[in-house]
Short mmCIF file of C-alpha atoms and ligand atoms in Angstrom, two decimals:
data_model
loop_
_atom_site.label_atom_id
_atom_site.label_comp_id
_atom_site.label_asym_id
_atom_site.label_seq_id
_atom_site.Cartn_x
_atom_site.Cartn_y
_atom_site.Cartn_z
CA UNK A 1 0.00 0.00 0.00
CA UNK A 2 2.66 2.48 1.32
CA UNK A 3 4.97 1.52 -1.76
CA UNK A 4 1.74 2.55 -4.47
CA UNK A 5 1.18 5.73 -2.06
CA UNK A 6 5.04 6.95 -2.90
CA UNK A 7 4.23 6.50 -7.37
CA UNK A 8 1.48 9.24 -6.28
CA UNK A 9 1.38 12.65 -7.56
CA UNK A 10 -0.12 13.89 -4.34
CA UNK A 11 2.12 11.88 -2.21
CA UNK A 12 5.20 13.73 -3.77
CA UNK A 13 2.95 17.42 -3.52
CA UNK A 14 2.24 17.13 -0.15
CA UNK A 15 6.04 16.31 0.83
CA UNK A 16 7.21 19.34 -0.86
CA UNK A 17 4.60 21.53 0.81
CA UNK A 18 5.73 19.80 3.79
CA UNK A 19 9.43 20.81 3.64
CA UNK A 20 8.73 24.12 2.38
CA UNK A 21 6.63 24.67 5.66
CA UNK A 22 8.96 23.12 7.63
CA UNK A 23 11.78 25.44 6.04
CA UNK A 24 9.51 28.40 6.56
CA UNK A 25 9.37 27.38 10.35
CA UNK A 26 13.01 27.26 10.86
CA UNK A 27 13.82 30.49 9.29
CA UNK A 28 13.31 34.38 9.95
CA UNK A 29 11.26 34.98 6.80
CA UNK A 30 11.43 33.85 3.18
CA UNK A 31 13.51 36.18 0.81
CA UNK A 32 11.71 39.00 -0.80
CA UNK A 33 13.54 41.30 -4.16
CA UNK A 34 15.11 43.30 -1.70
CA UNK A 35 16.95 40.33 -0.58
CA UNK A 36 18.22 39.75 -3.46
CA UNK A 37 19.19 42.84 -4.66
CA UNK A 38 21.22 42.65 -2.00
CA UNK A 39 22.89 39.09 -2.36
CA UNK A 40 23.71 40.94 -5.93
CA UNK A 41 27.38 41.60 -5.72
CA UNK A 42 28.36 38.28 -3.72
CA UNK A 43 26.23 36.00 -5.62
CA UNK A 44 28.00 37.66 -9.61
CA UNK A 45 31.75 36.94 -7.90
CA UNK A 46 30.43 33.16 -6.90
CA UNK A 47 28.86 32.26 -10.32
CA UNK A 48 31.63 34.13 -12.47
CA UNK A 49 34.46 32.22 -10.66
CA UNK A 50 36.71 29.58 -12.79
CA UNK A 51 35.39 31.66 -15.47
CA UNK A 52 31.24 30.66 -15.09
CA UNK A 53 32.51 27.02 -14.07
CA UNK A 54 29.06 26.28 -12.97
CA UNK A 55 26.84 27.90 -16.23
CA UNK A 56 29.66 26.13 -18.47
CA UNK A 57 28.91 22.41 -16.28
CA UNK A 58 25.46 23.03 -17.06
CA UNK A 59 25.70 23.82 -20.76
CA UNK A 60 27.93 20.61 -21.13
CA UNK A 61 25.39 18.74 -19.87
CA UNK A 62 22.39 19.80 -21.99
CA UNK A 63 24.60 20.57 -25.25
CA UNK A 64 23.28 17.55 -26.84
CA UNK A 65 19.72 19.25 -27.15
CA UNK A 66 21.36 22.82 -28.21
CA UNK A 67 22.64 24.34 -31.23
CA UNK A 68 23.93 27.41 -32.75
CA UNK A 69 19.99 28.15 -33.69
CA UNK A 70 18.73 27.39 -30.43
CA UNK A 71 16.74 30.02 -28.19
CA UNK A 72 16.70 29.77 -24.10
CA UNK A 73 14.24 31.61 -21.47
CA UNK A 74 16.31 31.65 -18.62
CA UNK A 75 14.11 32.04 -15.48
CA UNK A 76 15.82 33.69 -12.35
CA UNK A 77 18.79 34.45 -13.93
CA UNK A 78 20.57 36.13 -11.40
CA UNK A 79 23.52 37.61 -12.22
CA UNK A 80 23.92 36.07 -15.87
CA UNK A 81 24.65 32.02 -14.43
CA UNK A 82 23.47 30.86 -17.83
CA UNK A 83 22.53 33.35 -19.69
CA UNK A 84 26.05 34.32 -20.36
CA UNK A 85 27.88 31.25 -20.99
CA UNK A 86 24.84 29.81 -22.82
CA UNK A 87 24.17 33.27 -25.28
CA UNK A 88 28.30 32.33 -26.19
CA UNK A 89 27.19 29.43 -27.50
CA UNK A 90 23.51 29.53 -29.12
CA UNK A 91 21.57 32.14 -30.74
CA UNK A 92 19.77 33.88 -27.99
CA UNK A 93 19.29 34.08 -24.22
CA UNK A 94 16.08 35.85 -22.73
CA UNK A 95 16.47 36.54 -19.08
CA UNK A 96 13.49 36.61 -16.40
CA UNK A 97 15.27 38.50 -13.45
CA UNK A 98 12.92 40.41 -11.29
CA UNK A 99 15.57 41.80 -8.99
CA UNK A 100 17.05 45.26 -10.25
CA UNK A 101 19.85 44.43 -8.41
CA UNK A 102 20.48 40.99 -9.79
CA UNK A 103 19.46 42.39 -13.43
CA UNK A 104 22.43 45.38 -13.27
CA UNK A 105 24.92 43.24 -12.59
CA UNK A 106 24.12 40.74 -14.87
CA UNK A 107 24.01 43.66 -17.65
CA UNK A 108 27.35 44.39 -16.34
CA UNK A 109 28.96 41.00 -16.66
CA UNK A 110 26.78 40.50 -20.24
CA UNK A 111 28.94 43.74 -21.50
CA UNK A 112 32.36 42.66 -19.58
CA UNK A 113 32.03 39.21 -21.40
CA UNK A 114 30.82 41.22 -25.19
CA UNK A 115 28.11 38.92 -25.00
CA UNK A 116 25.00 40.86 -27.02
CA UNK A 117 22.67 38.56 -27.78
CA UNK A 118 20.37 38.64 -25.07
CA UNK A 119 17.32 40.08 -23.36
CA UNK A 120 16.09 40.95 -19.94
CA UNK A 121 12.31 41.08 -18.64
CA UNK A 122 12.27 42.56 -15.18
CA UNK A 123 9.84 40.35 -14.00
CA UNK A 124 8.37 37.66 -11.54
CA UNK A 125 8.30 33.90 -13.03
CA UNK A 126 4.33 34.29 -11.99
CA UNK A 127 3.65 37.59 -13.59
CA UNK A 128 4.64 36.44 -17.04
CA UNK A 129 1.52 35.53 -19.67
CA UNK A 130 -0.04 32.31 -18.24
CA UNK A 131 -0.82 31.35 -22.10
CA UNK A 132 1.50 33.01 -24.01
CA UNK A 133 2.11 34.17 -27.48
CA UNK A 134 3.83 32.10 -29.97
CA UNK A 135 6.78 34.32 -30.07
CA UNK A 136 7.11 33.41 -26.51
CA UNK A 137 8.44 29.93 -27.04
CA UNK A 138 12.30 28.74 -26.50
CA UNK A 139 14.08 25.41 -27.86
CA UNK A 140 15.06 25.43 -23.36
CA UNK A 141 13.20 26.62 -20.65
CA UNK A 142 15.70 26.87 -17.73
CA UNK A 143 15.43 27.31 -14.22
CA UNK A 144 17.85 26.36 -11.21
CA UNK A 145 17.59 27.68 -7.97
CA UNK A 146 13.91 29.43 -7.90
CA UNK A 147 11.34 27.01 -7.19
CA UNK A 148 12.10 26.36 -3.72
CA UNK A 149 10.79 29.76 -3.18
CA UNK A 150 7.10 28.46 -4.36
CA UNK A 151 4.90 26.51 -1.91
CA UNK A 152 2.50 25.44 -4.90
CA UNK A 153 5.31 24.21 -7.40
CA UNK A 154 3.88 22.25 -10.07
CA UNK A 155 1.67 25.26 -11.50
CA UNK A 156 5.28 26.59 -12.47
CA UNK A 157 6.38 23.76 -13.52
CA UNK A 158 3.31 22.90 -16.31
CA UNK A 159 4.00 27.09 -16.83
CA UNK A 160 8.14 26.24 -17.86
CA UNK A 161 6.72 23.41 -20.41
CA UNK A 162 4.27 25.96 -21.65
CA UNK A 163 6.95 28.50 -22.88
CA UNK A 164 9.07 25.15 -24.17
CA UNK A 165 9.10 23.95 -27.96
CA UNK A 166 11.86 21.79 -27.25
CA UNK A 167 13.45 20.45 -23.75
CA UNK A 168 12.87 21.79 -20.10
CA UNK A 169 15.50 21.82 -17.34
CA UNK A 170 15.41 21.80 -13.63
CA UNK A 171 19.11 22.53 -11.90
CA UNK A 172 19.11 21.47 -8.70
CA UNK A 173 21.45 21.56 -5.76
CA UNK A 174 22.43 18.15 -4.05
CA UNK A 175 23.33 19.35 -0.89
CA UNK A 176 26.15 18.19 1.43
CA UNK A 177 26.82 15.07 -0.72
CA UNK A 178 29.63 14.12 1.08
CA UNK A 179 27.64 14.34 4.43
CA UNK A 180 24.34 13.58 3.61
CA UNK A 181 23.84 12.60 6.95
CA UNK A 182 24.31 16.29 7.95
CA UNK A 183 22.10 17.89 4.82
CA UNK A 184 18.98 18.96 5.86
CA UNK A 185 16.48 16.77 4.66
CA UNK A 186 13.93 19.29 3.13
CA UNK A 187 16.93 20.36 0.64
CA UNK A 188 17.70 16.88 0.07
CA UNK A 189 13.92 15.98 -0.54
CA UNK A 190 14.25 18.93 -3.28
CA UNK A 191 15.27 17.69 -5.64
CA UNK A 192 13.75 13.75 -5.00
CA UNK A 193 10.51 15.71 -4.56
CA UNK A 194 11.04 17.14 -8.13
CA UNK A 195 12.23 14.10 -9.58
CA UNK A 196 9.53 12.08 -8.47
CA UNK A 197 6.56 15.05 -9.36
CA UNK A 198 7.94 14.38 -13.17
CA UNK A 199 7.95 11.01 -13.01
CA UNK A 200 4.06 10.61 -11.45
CA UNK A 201 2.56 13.29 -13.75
CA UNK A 202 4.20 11.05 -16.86
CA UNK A 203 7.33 12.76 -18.05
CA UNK A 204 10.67 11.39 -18.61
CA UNK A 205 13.42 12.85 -16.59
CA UNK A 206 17.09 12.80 -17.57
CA UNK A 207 18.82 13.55 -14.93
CA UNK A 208 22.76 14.38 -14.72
CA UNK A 209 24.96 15.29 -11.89
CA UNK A 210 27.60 17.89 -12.30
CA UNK A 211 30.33 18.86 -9.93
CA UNK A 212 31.56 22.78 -10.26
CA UNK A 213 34.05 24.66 -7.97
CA UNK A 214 33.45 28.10 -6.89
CA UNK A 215 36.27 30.64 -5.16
CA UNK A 216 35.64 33.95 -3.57
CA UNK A 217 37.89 36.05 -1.31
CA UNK A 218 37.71 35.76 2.30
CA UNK A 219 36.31 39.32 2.63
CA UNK A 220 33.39 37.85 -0.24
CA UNK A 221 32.45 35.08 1.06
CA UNK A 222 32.36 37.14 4.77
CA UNK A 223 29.83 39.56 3.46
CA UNK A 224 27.96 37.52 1.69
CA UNK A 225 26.99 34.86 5.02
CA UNK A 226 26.38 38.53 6.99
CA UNK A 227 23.58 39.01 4.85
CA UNK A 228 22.29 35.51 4.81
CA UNK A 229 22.39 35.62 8.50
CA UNK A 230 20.13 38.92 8.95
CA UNK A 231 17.80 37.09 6.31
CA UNK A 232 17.55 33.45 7.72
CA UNK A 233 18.80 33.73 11.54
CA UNK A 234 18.55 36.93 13.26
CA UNK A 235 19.77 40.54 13.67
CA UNK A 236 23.57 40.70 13.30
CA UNK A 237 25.65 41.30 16.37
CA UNK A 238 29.22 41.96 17.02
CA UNK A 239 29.69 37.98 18.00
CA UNK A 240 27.87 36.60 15.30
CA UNK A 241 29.71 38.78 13.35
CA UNK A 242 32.88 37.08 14.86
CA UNK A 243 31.94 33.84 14.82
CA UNK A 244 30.61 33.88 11.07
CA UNK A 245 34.56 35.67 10.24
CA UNK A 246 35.88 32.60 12.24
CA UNK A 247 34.40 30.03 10.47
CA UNK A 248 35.19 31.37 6.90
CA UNK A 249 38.75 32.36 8.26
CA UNK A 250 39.51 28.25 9.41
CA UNK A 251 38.45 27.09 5.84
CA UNK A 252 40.27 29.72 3.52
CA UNK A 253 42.93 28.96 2.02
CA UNK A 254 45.56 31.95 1.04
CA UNK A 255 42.92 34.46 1.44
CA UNK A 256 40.56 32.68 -0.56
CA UNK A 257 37.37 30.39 -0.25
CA UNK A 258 37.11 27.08 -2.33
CA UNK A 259 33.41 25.78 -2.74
CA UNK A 260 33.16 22.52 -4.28
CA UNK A 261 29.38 22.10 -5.32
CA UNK A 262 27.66 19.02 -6.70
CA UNK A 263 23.99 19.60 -8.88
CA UNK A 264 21.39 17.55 -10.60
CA UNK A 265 20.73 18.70 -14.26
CA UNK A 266 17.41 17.64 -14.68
CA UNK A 267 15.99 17.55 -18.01
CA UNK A 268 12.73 16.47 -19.69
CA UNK A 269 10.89 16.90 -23.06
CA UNK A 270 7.13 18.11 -22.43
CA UNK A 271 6.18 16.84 -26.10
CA UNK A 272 7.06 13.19 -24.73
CA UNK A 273 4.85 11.41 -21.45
CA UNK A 274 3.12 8.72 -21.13
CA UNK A 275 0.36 10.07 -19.20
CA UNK A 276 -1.24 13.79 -19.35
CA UNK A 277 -2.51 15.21 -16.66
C1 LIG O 1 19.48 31.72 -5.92
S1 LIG O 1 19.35 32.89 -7.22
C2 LIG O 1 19.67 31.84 -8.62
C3 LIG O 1 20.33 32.57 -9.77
C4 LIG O 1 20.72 31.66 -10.93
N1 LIG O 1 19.58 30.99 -11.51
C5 LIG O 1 21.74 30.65 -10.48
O1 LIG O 1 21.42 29.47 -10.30
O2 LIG O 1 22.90 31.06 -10.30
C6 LIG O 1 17.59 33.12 -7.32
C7 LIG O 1 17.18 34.19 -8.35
O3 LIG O 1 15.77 34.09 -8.58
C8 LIG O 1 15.22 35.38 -8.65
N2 LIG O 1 13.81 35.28 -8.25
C9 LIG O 1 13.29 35.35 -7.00
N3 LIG O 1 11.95 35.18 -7.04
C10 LIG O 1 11.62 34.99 -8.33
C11 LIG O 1 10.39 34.79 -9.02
N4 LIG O 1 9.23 34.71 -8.35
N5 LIG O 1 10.42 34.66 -10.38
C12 LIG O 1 11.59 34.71 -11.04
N6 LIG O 1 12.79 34.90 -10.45
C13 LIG O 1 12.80 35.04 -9.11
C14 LIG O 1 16.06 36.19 -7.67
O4 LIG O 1 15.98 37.57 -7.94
C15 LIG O 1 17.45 35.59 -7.88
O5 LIG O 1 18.16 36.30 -8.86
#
């Protein structure tokens, strides 16, 4: 009984409302724009290290699908993640990115790395055109880091396949993979909860895992869990200040921060399921 229960759609619904709740509990309050805006700066030095390492892992791992002719709507962008290592490679990149913030920088690093070929809409994923207009229709629909931030995620997921002519992808973080025992399990049930939503609603998920480094400067890396902290823990003060410095200080190396990361590429094609519905 408990084994049919798990191939359920609702089964898989429920546990991500679950872990969103239960994420909502255990932290000061969810991040807004402003947040964002704010996690600008940090965030573009992460993403850009080892020369967009982590855009470049991705792109390896969907280049199969992709050509010189293809078109990409690259929801969340941040600070240019994809859109600038992808726009190198294929036609054209439009960028969702509803943080001004996030959106300057990433115009920044789009003229910093030539790259022309792209657009931004200032924007929330939910604000676009539910039904949209046949202009409004990429070869990949990309998205990596965004949905946690939605209680009710599969609306934005059937909304990604509705802006797709071709493939859609999910990047997801696997967190602490080399002490999963120490992850916490709603970020871990992420990206099984994803995963498994596909699968139950009938699509056919690819799914590849790609490891990426990213290095940032002591001072970086500093400011950027200060502002994390006031979001997700509590008003800074001069010891948590302290503490957080100690922490980054025992792990740097020569002034500098290594972050090895591990994601799952997760990648489906809407025009193939075996079920609809
Ligand atoms: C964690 S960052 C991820 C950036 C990039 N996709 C990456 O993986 O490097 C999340 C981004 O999503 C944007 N964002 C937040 N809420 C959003 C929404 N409702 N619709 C679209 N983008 C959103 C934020 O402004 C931020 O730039």
């Amino acid at each position: 009984m408990s084994k049919r229960r798990e191939l359920d759609f609702s089964f898989w619904d429920e546990r991500w409302r679950q872990n969103y709740s239960e994420r909502e509990q255990r932290i000061r309050a969810n991040p807004l724009l402003d947040y964002w805006d704010k996690r600008a700066r940090d965030f573009s030095l992460m993403r850009k290290s080892n020369d967009y390492d982590f855009g470049r892992s991705v792109y390896a791992a969907l280049q199969d699908v992709l050509g010189p002719d293809s078109t990409m709507l690259d929801i969340g962008a941040g600070p240019g993640s994809f859109t600038i290592p992808f726009a190198q490679k294929i036609k054209s990149v439009t960028a969702i990115e509803p943080s001004q913030g996030m959106s300057a920088i990433l115009k920044e690093n789009a003229k910093e790395a030539g790259v022309e070929n792209y657009t931004v809409i200032e924007e929330l994923l939910e604000d676009l055109p539910q039904e949209p207009s046949s202009d409004f229709q990429f070869d990949l629909v990309a998205v990596s880091l965004v949905l946690w931030m939605f209680q009710d995620v599969w609306p934005r997921i059937e909304q990604m396949e509705r802006y797709a002519k071709g493939h859609c992808v999910i990047v997801a973080g696997i967190p602490d993979w080399k002490h999963p025992r120490d992850a916490l399990k709603s970020d871990v049930e992420e990206f099984q909860s994803l995963c498994n939503m596909l699968i139950s609603q009938g699509r056919f998920p690819d799914v590849r895992v790609i490891d990426y480094v990213c290095e940032r400067a002591v001072a970086d890396e500093i400011e950027c869990r200060k502002i994390m902290y006031e979001q997700y823990e509590a008003d800074l003060t001069p010891e948590a200040e302290e503490k957080i410095r100690r922490e980054v200080e025992a792990r740097a190396k020569d002034g500098m921060c290594l972050i090895t990361s591990r994601s799952a590429v997760i990648r489906w094609n809407p025009g193939e399921m075996v079920l609809k519905g």
